[in-house]
């Protein structure tokens, strides 16, 4: 049997290289500033590579009958980080799509402004305690910068719900054949914004 201590060391070395390669690809693609569709493609590729590596380490651990996968915890955290980056990018893009240029004026919710702190983090996939503190601080800055815009979107959705969707549902329940009873159209509009 291959000694567990050597296995852990080997998997950590290979895992470090895998994470660095994914990190380099994300940095080269300018994941924070590129168009959302391109950023999502790169993040999906990163997730696929990490998932593949995790599957390989799980398979090796089963084949050699090692008790646990030494890469499990780190890969879980790195994959969660990739998912969070995707979520942040989608949130920012959705806000820009949902608000008019007049509403966006002066809010500084464009990618350059809201992702500046993330761009300053040298290795966004580093999940060490020090890097986690920097990451958490950048996420906090992002949340604060998006608060006002998210509030406007929330108010718009609440107003639309109260003034359009609820009356349409009530009309549908009261008079099924009525032309005013078209909740499907309104639900379609709300699904567009989820």
Short mmCIF file of N, CA and C in Angstrom, two decimals:
data_model
loop_
_atom_site.label_atom_id
_atom_site.label_comp_id
_atom_site.label_asym_id
_atom_site.label_seq_id
_atom_site.Cartn_x
_atom_site.Cartn_y
_atom_site.Cartn_z
N UNK A 1 0.82 -1.20 0.00
CA UNK A 1 0.00 0.00 0.00
C UNK A 1 0.87 1.26 0.00
N UNK A 2 0.36 2.29 -0.69
CA UNK A 2 1.05 3.57 -0.75
C UNK A 2 0.84 4.29 0.59
N UNK A 3 1.89 4.75 1.24
CA UNK A 3 1.74 5.35 2.57
C UNK A 3 0.84 6.60 2.54
N UNK A 4 -0.04 6.68 3.50
CA UNK A 4 -1.00 7.79 3.58
C UNK A 4 -0.30 9.14 3.69
N UNK A 5 0.79 9.20 4.44
CA UNK A 5 1.50 10.47 4.62
C UNK A 5 2.02 11.00 3.27
N UNK A 6 2.60 10.11 2.49
CA UNK A 6 3.10 10.51 1.16
C UNK A 6 1.95 10.88 0.24
N UNK A 7 0.84 10.13 0.35
CA UNK A 7 -0.33 10.41 -0.46
C UNK A 7 -0.86 11.81 -0.18
N UNK A 8 -0.97 12.15 1.09
CA UNK A 8 -1.47 13.48 1.46
C UNK A 8 -0.58 14.57 0.88
N UNK A 9 0.73 14.35 1.00
CA UNK A 9 1.68 15.34 0.47
C UNK A 9 1.55 15.47 -1.05
N UNK A 10 1.47 14.34 -1.75
CA UNK A 10 1.34 14.36 -3.21
C UNK A 10 0.04 15.05 -3.63
N UNK A 11 -1.07 14.67 -3.01
CA UNK A 11 -2.35 15.27 -3.38
C UNK A 11 -2.36 16.77 -3.09
N UNK A 12 -1.72 17.19 -2.01
CA UNK A 12 -1.65 18.62 -1.70
C UNK A 12 -0.85 19.36 -2.76
N UNK A 13 0.29 18.78 -3.16
CA UNK A 13 1.12 19.42 -4.20
C UNK A 13 0.35 19.55 -5.51
N UNK A 14 -0.27 18.47 -5.94
CA UNK A 14 -1.02 18.51 -7.20
C UNK A 14 -2.22 19.45 -7.06
N UNK A 15 -2.88 19.40 -5.91
CA UNK A 15 -4.01 20.30 -5.66
C UNK A 15 -3.60 21.76 -5.70
N UNK A 16 -2.44 22.07 -5.13
CA UNK A 16 -1.93 23.45 -5.18
C UNK A 16 -1.75 23.91 -6.62
N UNK A 17 -1.18 23.03 -7.45
CA UNK A 17 -0.97 23.37 -8.85
C UNK A 17 -2.31 23.57 -9.56
N UNK A 18 -3.27 22.69 -9.30
CA UNK A 18 -4.59 22.81 -9.94
C UNK A 18 -5.25 24.14 -9.57
N UNK A 19 -5.22 24.50 -8.30
CA UNK A 19 -5.83 25.75 -7.86
C UNK A 19 -5.10 26.94 -8.47
N UNK A 20 -3.77 26.88 -8.55
CA UNK A 20 -3.01 27.99 -9.15
C UNK A 20 -3.32 28.14 -10.64
N UNK A 21 -3.48 27.02 -11.34
CA UNK A 21 -3.81 27.07 -12.77
C UNK A 21 -5.20 27.71 -12.95
N UNK A 22 -6.16 27.27 -12.16
CA UNK A 22 -7.51 27.84 -12.24
C UNK A 22 -7.45 29.33 -11.90
N UNK A 23 -6.71 29.69 -10.87
CA UNK A 23 -6.55 31.09 -10.48
C UNK A 23 -5.96 31.91 -11.62
N UNK A 24 -4.93 31.39 -12.26
CA UNK A 24 -4.28 32.10 -13.37
C UNK A 24 -5.25 32.30 -14.53
N UNK A 25 -6.03 31.27 -14.82
CA UNK A 25 -7.01 31.38 -15.92
C UNK A 25 -8.06 32.44 -15.59
N UNK A 26 -8.53 32.46 -14.36
CA UNK A 26 -9.53 33.45 -13.98
C UNK A 26 -8.94 34.86 -14.03
N UNK A 27 -7.70 35.01 -13.58
CA UNK A 27 -7.05 36.32 -13.63
C UNK A 27 -6.86 36.77 -15.07
N UNK A 28 -6.43 35.86 -15.94
CA UNK A 28 -6.20 36.20 -17.34
C UNK A 28 -7.51 36.59 -18.04
N UNK A 29 -8.60 36.00 -17.61
CA UNK A 29 -9.88 36.30 -18.26
C UNK A 29 -10.53 37.58 -17.70
N UNK A 30 -9.88 38.19 -16.73
CA UNK A 30 -10.41 39.39 -16.08
C UNK A 30 -11.85 39.15 -15.63
N UNK A 31 -12.00 38.12 -14.81
CA UNK A 31 -13.33 37.66 -14.39
C UNK A 31 -14.16 38.77 -13.75
N UNK A 32 -13.52 39.77 -13.17
CA UNK A 32 -14.27 40.86 -12.51
C UNK A 32 -14.77 41.90 -13.49
N UNK A 33 -14.10 42.06 -14.62
CA UNK A 33 -14.45 43.14 -15.54
C UNK A 33 -14.99 42.68 -16.89
N UNK A 34 -14.81 41.42 -17.22
CA UNK A 34 -15.27 40.93 -18.52
C UNK A 34 -16.80 40.89 -18.56
N UNK A 35 -17.37 40.84 -19.77
CA UNK A 35 -18.83 40.73 -19.87
C UNK A 35 -19.32 39.50 -19.08
N UNK A 36 -20.52 39.60 -18.53
CA UNK A 36 -21.03 38.57 -17.63
C UNK A 36 -21.03 37.18 -18.27
N UNK A 37 -21.40 37.07 -19.54
CA UNK A 37 -21.44 35.75 -20.17
C UNK A 37 -20.05 35.12 -20.25
N UNK A 38 -19.04 35.95 -20.52
CA UNK A 38 -17.66 35.43 -20.58
C UNK A 38 -17.18 35.04 -19.18
N UNK A 39 -17.50 35.87 -18.19
CA UNK A 39 -17.11 35.55 -16.81
C UNK A 39 -17.76 34.26 -16.34
N UNK A 40 -19.04 34.08 -16.67
CA UNK A 40 -19.73 32.86 -16.26
C UNK A 40 -19.13 31.63 -16.94
N UNK A 41 -18.73 31.76 -18.20
CA UNK A 41 -18.09 30.64 -18.90
C UNK A 41 -16.79 30.25 -18.19
N UNK A 42 -15.99 31.25 -17.86
CA UNK A 42 -14.72 30.97 -17.19
C UNK A 42 -14.93 30.37 -15.81
N UNK A 43 -15.92 30.87 -15.09
CA UNK A 43 -16.21 30.34 -13.76
C UNK A 43 -16.76 28.91 -13.85
N UNK A 44 -17.54 28.63 -14.88
CA UNK A 44 -18.04 27.27 -15.09
C UNK A 44 -16.88 26.32 -15.39
N UNK A 45 -15.94 26.78 -16.20
CA UNK A 45 -14.76 25.95 -16.50
C UNK A 45 -13.95 25.69 -15.23
N UNK A 46 -13.79 26.73 -14.42
CA UNK A 46 -13.07 26.57 -13.16
C UNK A 46 -13.76 25.54 -12.27
N UNK A 47 -15.07 25.63 -12.19
CA UNK A 47 -15.83 24.67 -11.37
C UNK A 47 -15.65 23.25 -11.92
N UNK A 48 -15.66 23.10 -13.24
CA UNK A 48 -15.49 21.77 -13.85
C UNK A 48 -14.11 21.19 -13.52
N UNK A 49 -13.07 22.00 -13.62
CA UNK A 49 -11.72 21.53 -13.32
C UNK A 49 -11.63 21.10 -11.86
N UNK A 50 -12.15 21.94 -10.97
CA UNK A 50 -12.10 21.62 -9.54
C UNK A 50 -12.93 20.38 -9.21
N UNK A 51 -14.07 20.26 -9.85
CA UNK A 51 -14.92 19.08 -9.63
C UNK A 51 -14.21 17.83 -10.14
N UNK A 52 -13.55 17.93 -11.28
CA UNK A 52 -12.79 16.80 -11.81
C UNK A 52 -11.66 16.38 -10.89
N UNK A 53 -10.94 17.36 -10.35
CA UNK A 53 -9.85 17.04 -9.44
C UNK A 53 -10.41 16.40 -8.15
N UNK A 54 -11.50 16.93 -7.68
CA UNK A 54 -12.12 16.36 -6.48
C UNK A 54 -12.54 14.90 -6.74
N UNK A 55 -13.13 14.65 -7.89
CA UNK A 55 -13.51 13.28 -8.25
C UNK A 55 -12.31 12.36 -8.32
N UNK A 56 -11.21 12.87 -8.88
CA UNK A 56 -10.00 12.05 -8.97
C UNK A 56 -9.43 11.73 -7.60
N UNK A 57 -9.42 12.71 -6.71
CA UNK A 57 -8.90 12.45 -5.37
C UNK A 57 -9.81 11.49 -4.60
N UNK A 58 -11.11 11.63 -4.78
CA UNK A 58 -12.05 10.71 -4.12
C UNK A 58 -11.81 9.28 -4.63
N UNK A 59 -11.63 9.14 -5.93
CA UNK A 59 -11.41 7.81 -6.52
C UNK A 59 -10.11 7.19 -6.00
N UNK A 60 -9.05 7.98 -5.95
CA UNK A 60 -7.77 7.47 -5.43
C UNK A 60 -7.90 7.03 -3.98
N UNK A 61 -8.59 7.83 -3.20
CA UNK A 61 -8.76 7.49 -1.77
C UNK A 61 -9.55 6.19 -1.61
N UNK A 62 -10.57 5.99 -2.43
CA UNK A 62 -11.34 4.74 -2.37
C UNK A 62 -10.49 3.55 -2.81
N UNK A 63 -9.77 3.73 -3.93
CA UNK A 63 -8.96 2.63 -4.46
C UNK A 63 -7.87 2.18 -3.49
N UNK A 64 -7.26 3.13 -2.81
CA UNK A 64 -6.17 2.81 -1.90
C UNK A 64 -6.65 2.61 -0.46
N UNK A 65 -7.96 2.71 -0.28
CA UNK A 65 -8.58 2.49 1.03
C UNK A 65 -8.03 3.43 2.11
N UNK A 66 -7.84 4.70 1.71
CA UNK A 66 -7.46 5.70 2.70
C UNK A 66 -8.71 6.19 3.39
N UNK A 67 -8.60 6.57 4.63
CA UNK A 67 -9.77 6.92 5.43
C UNK A 67 -10.50 8.15 4.91
N UNK A 68 -9.77 9.16 4.55
CA UNK A 68 -10.42 10.40 4.12
C UNK A 68 -9.64 11.04 2.98
N UNK A 69 -10.31 11.96 2.31
CA UNK A 69 -9.71 12.71 1.21
C UNK A 69 -9.09 13.98 1.80
N UNK A 70 -7.77 14.11 1.76
CA UNK A 70 -7.13 15.27 2.35
C UNK A 70 -7.44 16.58 1.61
N UNK A 71 -7.92 16.47 0.40
CA UNK A 71 -8.23 17.66 -0.40
C UNK A 71 -9.69 18.08 -0.25
N UNK A 72 -10.51 17.27 0.39
CA UNK A 72 -11.96 17.50 0.48
C UNK A 72 -12.30 18.89 1.02
N UNK A 73 -11.75 19.22 2.17
CA UNK A 73 -12.10 20.49 2.83
C UNK A 73 -11.69 21.69 1.97
N UNK A 74 -10.44 21.67 1.50
CA UNK A 74 -9.97 22.80 0.70
C UNK A 74 -10.74 22.93 -0.59
N UNK A 75 -10.98 21.82 -1.29
CA UNK A 75 -11.72 21.88 -2.55
C UNK A 75 -13.14 22.37 -2.34
N UNK A 76 -13.76 21.97 -1.25
CA UNK A 76 -15.10 22.45 -0.94
C UNK A 76 -15.08 23.97 -0.78
N UNK A 77 -14.08 24.48 -0.08
CA UNK A 77 -13.99 25.93 0.14
C UNK A 77 -13.67 26.68 -1.16
N UNK A 78 -12.78 26.13 -1.97
CA UNK A 78 -12.43 26.78 -3.24
C UNK A 78 -13.63 26.77 -4.19
N UNK A 79 -14.34 25.64 -4.26
CA UNK A 79 -15.53 25.58 -5.11
C UNK A 79 -16.59 26.55 -4.62
N UNK A 80 -16.74 26.70 -3.32
CA UNK A 80 -17.69 27.67 -2.77
C UNK A 80 -17.28 29.09 -3.16
N UNK A 81 -15.98 29.35 -3.18
CA UNK A 81 -15.48 30.68 -3.56
C UNK A 81 -15.80 30.96 -5.02
N UNK A 82 -15.60 29.98 -5.89
CA UNK A 82 -15.93 30.14 -7.31
C UNK A 82 -17.42 30.42 -7.46
N UNK A 83 -18.24 29.69 -6.72
CA UNK A 83 -19.69 29.91 -6.74
C UNK A 83 -20.07 31.30 -6.27
N UNK A 84 -19.38 31.79 -5.24
CA UNK A 84 -19.66 33.13 -4.72
C UNK A 84 -19.26 34.20 -5.73
N UNK A 85 -18.15 34.00 -6.42
CA UNK A 85 -17.73 34.96 -7.45
C UNK A 85 -18.81 35.03 -8.53
N UNK A 86 -19.31 33.89 -8.93
CA UNK A 86 -20.38 33.85 -9.95
C UNK A 86 -21.62 34.58 -9.45
N UNK A 87 -21.97 34.35 -8.20
CA UNK A 87 -23.14 35.00 -7.61
C UNK A 87 -22.96 36.53 -7.57
N UNK A 88 -21.79 36.98 -7.18
CA UNK A 88 -21.51 38.43 -7.13
C UNK A 88 -21.60 39.05 -8.52
N UNK A 89 -21.01 38.38 -9.50
CA UNK A 89 -21.06 38.89 -10.87
C UNK A 89 -22.50 38.96 -11.38
N UNK A 90 -23.27 37.91 -11.11
CA UNK A 90 -24.67 37.88 -11.57
C UNK A 90 -25.49 38.96 -10.89
N UNK A 91 -25.27 39.18 -9.61
CA UNK A 91 -26.00 40.21 -8.88
C UNK A 91 -25.73 41.58 -9.48
N UNK A 92 -24.47 41.88 -9.71
CA UNK A 92 -24.10 43.18 -10.27
C UNK A 92 -24.69 43.35 -11.66
N UNK A 93 -24.61 42.33 -12.49
CA UNK A 93 -25.15 42.41 -13.85
C UNK A 93 -26.67 42.57 -13.83
N UNK A 94 -27.34 41.85 -12.95
CA UNK A 94 -28.80 41.95 -12.85
C UNK A 94 -29.23 43.35 -12.42
N UNK A 95 -28.53 43.92 -11.46
CA UNK A 95 -28.86 45.28 -11.00
C UNK A 95 -28.71 46.25 -12.16
N UNK A 96 -27.64 46.13 -12.92
CA UNK A 96 -27.45 47.04 -14.05
C UNK A 96 -28.52 46.86 -15.11
N UNK A 97 -29.00 45.63 -15.30
CA UNK A 97 -30.04 45.37 -16.28
C UNK A 97 -31.42 45.86 -15.82
N UNK A 98 -31.67 45.78 -14.52
CA UNK A 98 -32.99 46.09 -14.00
C UNK A 98 -33.24 47.58 -13.80
N UNK A 99 -32.19 48.34 -13.61
CA UNK A 99 -32.36 49.77 -13.36
C UNK A 99 -32.07 50.58 -14.62
N UNK A 100 -32.75 51.68 -14.73
CA UNK A 100 -32.55 52.57 -15.88
C UNK A 100 -31.25 53.36 -15.69
N UNK A 101 -30.72 53.91 -16.78
CA UNK A 101 -29.52 54.74 -16.66
C UNK A 101 -29.70 55.90 -15.69
N UNK A 102 -30.91 56.47 -15.66
CA UNK A 102 -31.17 57.57 -14.73
C UNK A 102 -31.09 57.09 -13.28
N UNK A 103 -31.64 55.91 -13.02
CA UNK A 103 -31.59 55.37 -11.66
C UNK A 103 -30.17 54.99 -11.26
N UNK A 104 -29.39 54.54 -12.22
CA UNK A 104 -28.02 54.12 -11.95
C UNK A 104 -27.06 55.29 -11.76
N UNK A 105 -27.45 56.46 -12.27
CA UNK A 105 -26.56 57.62 -12.22
C UNK A 105 -26.14 57.92 -10.78
N UNK A 106 -24.86 57.99 -10.58
CA UNK A 106 -24.32 58.34 -9.28
C UNK A 106 -24.25 57.19 -8.28
N UNK A 107 -24.75 56.02 -8.62
CA UNK A 107 -24.74 54.90 -7.69
C UNK A 107 -23.43 54.12 -7.67
N UNK A 108 -22.66 54.19 -8.72
CA UNK A 108 -21.39 53.46 -8.85
C UNK A 108 -21.57 51.96 -8.64
N UNK A 109 -22.46 51.36 -9.43
CA UNK A 109 -22.66 49.91 -9.37
C UNK A 109 -22.09 49.22 -10.61
N UNK A 110 -21.31 49.95 -11.40
CA UNK A 110 -20.67 49.32 -12.55
C UNK A 110 -19.53 48.44 -12.03
N UNK A 111 -19.16 47.46 -12.84
CA UNK A 111 -18.19 46.44 -12.43
C UNK A 111 -16.88 47.04 -11.92
N UNK A 112 -16.37 48.06 -12.59
CA UNK A 112 -15.09 48.65 -12.20
C UNK A 112 -15.14 49.14 -10.76
N UNK A 113 -16.25 49.75 -10.37
CA UNK A 113 -16.36 50.31 -9.02
C UNK A 113 -16.60 49.23 -7.96
N UNK A 114 -17.58 48.36 -8.19
CA UNK A 114 -17.96 47.41 -7.13
C UNK A 114 -16.98 46.26 -6.96
N UNK A 115 -16.20 45.97 -7.99
CA UNK A 115 -15.27 44.85 -7.89
C UNK A 115 -13.82 45.28 -7.70
N UNK A 116 -13.60 46.55 -7.44
CA UNK A 116 -12.24 47.05 -7.28
C UNK A 116 -11.50 46.32 -6.15
N UNK A 117 -12.15 46.17 -5.00
CA UNK A 117 -11.51 45.49 -3.87
C UNK A 117 -11.14 44.04 -4.22
N UNK A 118 -11.99 43.37 -4.98
CA UNK A 118 -11.70 41.99 -5.36
C UNK A 118 -10.50 41.93 -6.29
N UNK A 119 -10.39 42.92 -7.18
CA UNK A 119 -9.27 42.97 -8.12
C UNK A 119 -7.95 43.13 -7.38
N UNK A 120 -8.00 43.72 -6.20
CA UNK A 120 -6.78 43.95 -5.42
C UNK A 120 -6.32 42.70 -4.67
N UNK A 121 -7.19 41.71 -4.54
CA UNK A 121 -6.81 40.47 -3.86
C UNK A 121 -5.98 39.64 -4.83
N UNK A 122 -4.76 39.37 -4.44
CA UNK A 122 -3.82 38.71 -5.35
C UNK A 122 -4.30 37.32 -5.79
N UNK A 123 -4.80 36.55 -4.86
CA UNK A 123 -5.24 35.19 -5.19
C UNK A 123 -6.65 34.99 -4.64
N UNK A 124 -7.65 35.18 -5.49
CA UNK A 124 -9.04 35.12 -5.03
C UNK A 124 -9.47 33.72 -4.62
N UNK A 125 -8.72 32.70 -5.01
CA UNK A 125 -9.07 31.34 -4.63
C UNK A 125 -8.27 30.84 -3.44
N UNK A 126 -7.47 31.71 -2.84
CA UNK A 126 -6.74 31.35 -1.63
C UNK A 126 -7.74 31.34 -0.48
N UNK A 127 -7.84 30.20 0.21
CA UNK A 127 -8.83 30.07 1.28
C UNK A 127 -8.18 29.96 2.65
N UNK A 128 -7.03 30.59 2.82
CA UNK A 128 -6.36 30.62 4.12
C UNK A 128 -7.06 31.63 5.03
N UNK A 129 -6.84 31.54 6.34
CA UNK A 129 -7.49 32.50 7.26
C UNK A 129 -7.21 33.97 6.91
N UNK A 130 -5.97 34.30 6.55
CA UNK A 130 -5.65 35.69 6.19
C UNK A 130 -6.40 36.10 4.93
N UNK A 131 -6.37 35.25 3.92
CA UNK A 131 -7.06 35.57 2.66
C UNK A 131 -8.56 35.62 2.86
N UNK A 132 -9.09 34.77 3.74
CA UNK A 132 -10.53 34.78 4.02
C UNK A 132 -10.96 36.11 4.63
N UNK A 133 -10.12 36.70 5.46
CA UNK A 133 -10.44 38.00 6.06
C UNK A 133 -10.50 39.08 4.98
N UNK A 134 -9.55 39.06 4.05
CA UNK A 134 -9.56 40.02 2.94
C UNK A 134 -10.80 39.81 2.06
N UNK A 135 -11.11 38.55 1.80
CA UNK A 135 -12.27 38.22 0.99
C UNK A 135 -13.55 38.71 1.66
N UNK A 136 -13.70 38.43 2.94
CA UNK A 136 -14.91 38.83 3.68
C UNK A 136 -15.06 40.36 3.68
N UNK A 137 -13.95 41.06 3.80
CA UNK A 137 -13.99 42.52 3.77
C UNK A 137 -14.44 43.02 2.39
N UNK A 138 -13.93 42.41 1.33
CA UNK A 138 -14.32 42.80 -0.03
C UNK A 138 -15.79 42.50 -0.28
N UNK A 139 -16.28 41.35 0.20
CA UNK A 139 -17.70 41.01 0.05
C UNK A 139 -18.55 42.02 0.81
N UNK A 140 -18.11 42.41 2.00
CA UNK A 140 -18.84 43.42 2.77
C UNK A 140 -18.91 44.75 2.02
N UNK A 141 -17.81 45.16 1.41
CA UNK A 141 -17.80 46.39 0.61
C UNK A 141 -18.76 46.28 -0.57
N UNK A 142 -18.76 45.12 -1.22
CA UNK A 142 -19.67 44.89 -2.35
C UNK A 142 -21.12 45.02 -1.88
N UNK A 143 -21.45 44.34 -0.78
CA UNK A 143 -22.82 44.39 -0.26
C UNK A 143 -23.25 45.82 0.06
N UNK A 144 -22.36 46.57 0.69
CA UNK A 144 -22.69 47.97 1.02
C UNK A 144 -22.87 48.82 -0.24
N UNK A 145 -22.05 48.57 -1.25
CA UNK A 145 -22.15 49.38 -2.47
C UNK A 145 -23.40 49.05 -3.27
N UNK A 146 -23.95 47.85 -3.10
CA UNK A 146 -25.13 47.45 -3.86
C UNK A 146 -26.44 47.68 -3.10
N UNK A 147 -26.35 48.02 -1.81
CA UNK A 147 -27.54 48.14 -0.97
C UNK A 147 -28.61 49.06 -1.56
N UNK A 148 -28.23 50.26 -1.94
CA UNK A 148 -29.19 51.24 -2.43
C UNK A 148 -29.88 50.75 -3.71
N UNK A 149 -29.07 50.24 -4.64
CA UNK A 149 -29.63 49.75 -5.90
C UNK A 149 -30.55 48.56 -5.67
N UNK A 150 -30.15 47.64 -4.79
CA UNK A 150 -31.00 46.49 -4.48
C UNK A 150 -32.31 46.94 -3.83
N UNK A 151 -32.23 47.99 -3.02
CA UNK A 151 -33.44 48.54 -2.39
C UNK A 151 -34.41 49.08 -3.43
N UNK A 152 -33.89 49.74 -4.43
CA UNK A 152 -34.75 50.28 -5.50
C UNK A 152 -35.41 49.13 -6.26
N UNK A 153 -34.65 48.10 -6.58
CA UNK A 153 -35.21 46.94 -7.30
C UNK A 153 -36.27 46.26 -6.43
N UNK A 154 -36.00 46.11 -5.16
CA UNK A 154 -36.96 45.48 -4.25
C UNK A 154 -38.26 46.27 -4.18
N UNK A 155 -38.14 47.59 -4.06
CA UNK A 155 -39.35 48.43 -4.02
C UNK A 155 -40.15 48.31 -5.31
N UNK A 156 -39.46 48.29 -6.44
CA UNK A 156 -40.13 48.16 -7.73
C UNK A 156 -40.89 46.83 -7.81
N UNK A 157 -40.24 45.76 -7.36
CA UNK A 157 -40.88 44.45 -7.40
C UNK A 157 -42.07 44.39 -6.43
N UNK A 158 -41.91 44.98 -5.24
CA UNK A 158 -43.02 45.00 -4.29
C UNK A 158 -44.20 45.79 -4.85
N UNK A 159 -43.91 46.95 -5.44
CA UNK A 159 -44.98 47.76 -6.04
C UNK A 159 -45.69 46.99 -7.15
N UNK A 160 -44.92 46.34 -8.00
CA UNK A 160 -45.51 45.56 -9.09
C UNK A 160 -46.34 44.40 -8.56
N UNK A 161 -45.87 43.79 -7.50
CA UNK A 161 -46.60 42.68 -6.91
C UNK A 161 -47.94 43.14 -6.36
N UNK A 162 -47.91 44.23 -5.59
CA UNK A 162 -49.13 44.73 -4.94
C UNK A 162 -50.09 45.34 -5.96
N UNK A 163 -49.57 46.10 -6.91
CA UNK A 163 -50.46 46.82 -7.81
C UNK A 163 -50.91 46.01 -9.03
N UNK A 164 -50.15 44.98 -9.42
CA UNK A 164 -50.50 44.25 -10.64
C UNK A 164 -50.79 42.77 -10.40
N UNK A 165 -49.89 42.09 -9.74
CA UNK A 165 -50.02 40.64 -9.62
C UNK A 165 -51.19 40.23 -8.72
N UNK A 166 -51.27 40.80 -7.53
CA UNK A 166 -52.36 40.42 -6.62
C UNK A 166 -53.74 40.71 -7.21
N UNK A 167 -53.97 41.90 -7.79
CA UNK A 167 -55.28 42.13 -8.40
C UNK A 167 -55.57 41.17 -9.57
N UNK A 168 -54.57 40.83 -10.34
CA UNK A 168 -54.77 39.91 -11.46
C UNK A 168 -55.12 38.51 -10.96
N UNK A 169 -54.47 38.07 -9.90
CA UNK A 169 -54.79 36.76 -9.33
C UNK A 169 -56.21 36.77 -8.78
N UNK A 170 -56.55 37.86 -8.08
CA UNK A 170 -57.91 37.96 -7.53
C UNK A 170 -58.94 37.96 -8.66
N UNK A 171 -58.66 38.69 -9.74
CA UNK A 171 -59.58 38.72 -10.88
C UNK A 171 -59.70 37.33 -11.50
N UNK A 172 -58.59 36.61 -11.57
CA UNK A 172 -58.62 35.26 -12.14
C UNK A 172 -59.47 34.33 -11.29
N UNK A 173 -59.38 34.50 -9.98
CA UNK A 173 -60.17 33.66 -9.09
C UNK A 173 -61.66 34.01 -9.15
N UNK A 174 -61.96 35.30 -9.34
CA UNK A 174 -63.35 35.75 -9.37
C UNK A 174 -64.02 35.51 -10.72
N UNK A 175 -63.28 35.70 -11.80
CA UNK A 175 -63.89 35.60 -13.13
C UNK A 175 -62.88 34.94 -14.09
N UNK A 176 -62.94 33.66 -14.20
CA UNK A 176 -61.96 32.90 -14.99
C UNK A 176 -61.94 33.33 -16.45
N UNK A 177 -63.06 33.72 -17.03
CA UNK A 177 -63.12 34.08 -18.45
C UNK A 177 -62.76 35.53 -18.74
N UNK A 178 -62.53 36.32 -17.73
CA UNK A 178 -62.28 37.75 -17.92
C UNK A 178 -60.94 38.02 -18.60
N UNK A 179 -60.93 39.05 -19.43
CA UNK A 179 -59.68 39.46 -20.09
C UNK A 179 -58.71 40.06 -19.09
N UNK A 180 -59.22 40.61 -17.98
CA UNK A 180 -58.35 41.21 -16.96
C UNK A 180 -57.61 40.14 -16.17
N UNK A 181 -58.12 38.91 -16.21
CA UNK A 181 -57.53 37.84 -15.42
C UNK A 181 -56.41 37.16 -16.21
N UNK A 182 -55.24 37.75 -16.19
CA UNK A 182 -54.11 37.20 -16.92
C UNK A 182 -52.87 37.10 -16.02
N UNK A 183 -52.96 36.33 -14.94
CA UNK A 183 -51.82 36.24 -14.02
C UNK A 183 -50.60 35.60 -14.66
N UNK A 184 -50.80 34.77 -15.67
CA UNK A 184 -49.67 34.14 -16.33
C UNK A 184 -48.71 35.19 -16.89
N UNK A 185 -49.25 36.21 -17.52
CA UNK A 185 -48.42 37.27 -18.10
C UNK A 185 -47.61 37.98 -17.01
N UNK A 186 -48.25 38.24 -15.89
CA UNK A 186 -47.56 38.92 -14.80
C UNK A 186 -46.52 38.01 -14.15
N UNK A 187 -46.84 36.75 -13.96
CA UNK A 187 -45.86 35.81 -13.40
C UNK A 187 -44.65 35.70 -14.32
N UNK A 188 -44.90 35.71 -15.61
CA UNK A 188 -43.80 35.65 -16.58
C UNK A 188 -42.87 36.85 -16.39
N UNK A 189 -43.44 38.02 -16.16
CA UNK A 189 -42.63 39.22 -15.93
C UNK A 189 -41.83 39.10 -14.65
N UNK A 190 -42.42 38.57 -13.60
CA UNK A 190 -41.70 38.42 -12.33
C UNK A 190 -40.61 37.36 -12.43
N UNK A 191 -40.85 36.29 -13.17
CA UNK A 191 -39.82 35.27 -13.34
C UNK A 191 -38.61 35.84 -14.07
N UNK A 192 -38.84 36.82 -14.89
CA UNK A 192 -37.76 37.47 -15.61
C UNK A 192 -36.77 38.12 -14.63
N UNK A 193 -37.27 38.55 -13.47
CA UNK A 193 -36.45 39.29 -12.50
C UNK A 193 -35.98 38.45 -11.33
N UNK A 194 -36.16 37.14 -11.34
CA UNK A 194 -35.75 36.36 -10.17
C UNK A 194 -34.29 36.12 -10.11
#
